Coordinates of C-alpha atoms in Angstrom, one line a residue:
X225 CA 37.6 -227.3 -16.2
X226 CA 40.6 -226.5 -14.5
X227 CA 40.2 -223.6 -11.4
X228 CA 43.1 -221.2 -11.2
X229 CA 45.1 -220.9 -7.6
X230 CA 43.1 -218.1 -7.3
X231 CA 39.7 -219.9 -7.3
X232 CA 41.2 -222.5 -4.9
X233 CA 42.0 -220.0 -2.6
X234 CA 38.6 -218.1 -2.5
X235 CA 37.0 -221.8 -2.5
X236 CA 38.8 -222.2 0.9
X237 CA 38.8 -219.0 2.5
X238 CA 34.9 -219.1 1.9
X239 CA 34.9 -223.0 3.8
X240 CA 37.1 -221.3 6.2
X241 CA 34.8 -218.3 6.8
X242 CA 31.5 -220.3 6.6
X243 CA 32.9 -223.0 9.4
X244 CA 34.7 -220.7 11.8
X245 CA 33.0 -220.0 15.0
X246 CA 34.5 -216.2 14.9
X247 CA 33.9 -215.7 11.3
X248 CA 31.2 -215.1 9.3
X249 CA 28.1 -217.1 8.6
X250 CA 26.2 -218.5 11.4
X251 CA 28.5 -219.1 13.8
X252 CA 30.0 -215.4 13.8
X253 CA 30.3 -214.3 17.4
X254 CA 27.2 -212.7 18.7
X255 CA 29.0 -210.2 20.8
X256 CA 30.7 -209.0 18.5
X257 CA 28.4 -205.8 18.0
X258 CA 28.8 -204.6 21.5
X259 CA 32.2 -203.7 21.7
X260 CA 32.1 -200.6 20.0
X261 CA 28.9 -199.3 21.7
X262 CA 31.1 -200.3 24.9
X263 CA 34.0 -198.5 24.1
X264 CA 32.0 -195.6 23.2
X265 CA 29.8 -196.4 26.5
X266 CA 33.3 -196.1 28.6
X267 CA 34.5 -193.1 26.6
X268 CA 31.4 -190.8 27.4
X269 CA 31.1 -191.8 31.3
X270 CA 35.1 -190.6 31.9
X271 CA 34.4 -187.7 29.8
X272 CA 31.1 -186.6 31.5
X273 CA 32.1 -187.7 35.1
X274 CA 36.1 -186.3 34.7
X275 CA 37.7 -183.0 34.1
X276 CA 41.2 -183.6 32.4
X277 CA 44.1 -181.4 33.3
X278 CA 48.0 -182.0 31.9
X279 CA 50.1 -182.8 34.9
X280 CA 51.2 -179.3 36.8
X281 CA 54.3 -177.3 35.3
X282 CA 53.5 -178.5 31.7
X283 CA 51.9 -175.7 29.4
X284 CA 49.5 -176.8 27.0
X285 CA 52.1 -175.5 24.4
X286 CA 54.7 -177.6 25.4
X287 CA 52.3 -181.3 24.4
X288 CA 54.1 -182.9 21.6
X289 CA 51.5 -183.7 19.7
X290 CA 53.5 -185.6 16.8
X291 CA 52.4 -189.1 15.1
X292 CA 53.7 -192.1 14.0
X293 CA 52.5 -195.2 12.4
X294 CA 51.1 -196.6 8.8
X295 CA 47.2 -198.1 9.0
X296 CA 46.9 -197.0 13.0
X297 CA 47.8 -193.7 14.2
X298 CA 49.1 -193.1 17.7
X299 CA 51.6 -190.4 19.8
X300 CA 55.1 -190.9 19.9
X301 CA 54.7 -189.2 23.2
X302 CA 52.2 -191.2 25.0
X303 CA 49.5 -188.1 26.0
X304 CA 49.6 -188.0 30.6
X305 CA 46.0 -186.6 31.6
X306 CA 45.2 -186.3 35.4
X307 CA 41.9 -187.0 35.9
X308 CA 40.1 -184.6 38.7
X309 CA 36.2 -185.5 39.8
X310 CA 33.9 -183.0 37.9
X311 CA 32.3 -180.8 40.5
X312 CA 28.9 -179.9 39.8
X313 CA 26.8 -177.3 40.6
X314 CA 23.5 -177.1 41.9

């Protein structure tokens, strides 16, 4: 029996996935859980310790707020935040 290109290909794409030390099977990376929770972990602290303010003369009208991109989204006009310690009250 004869195994299309197709076939061959998934045959070794699997031998590539099973013997990769980043890719799948045993030898995935086993760190590779914690960077989202890190991300996210780094996201919450500057929001919770950080009020944000647009630099002072620009309106909150004037923010272009346009996209750009295909699979990833991002600002044409990269987004300036000044960050100013969060005072708290007791």
């Amino acid at each position: 029996m004869r195994l299309s290109s197709i076939q061959k290909g998934l045959r070794s794409l699997r031998l590539i996935l099973r013997w990769s030390r980043l890719g799948g099977g045993g030898r995935s990376c086993p760190a590779m859980n914690t960077a989202p929770a890190t991300v996210e972990f780094v996201l919450a602290n500057l929001l919770y310790w950080f009020d944000w303010e647009v630099p002072d003369g620009v309106k909150n009208e004037d923010l272009n707020m346009q996209e750009e991109g295909t699979l990833v989204l991002r600002k044409k006009v990269p987004l300036c935040l000044v960050p100013t310690n969060y005072i708290w009250d007791d």
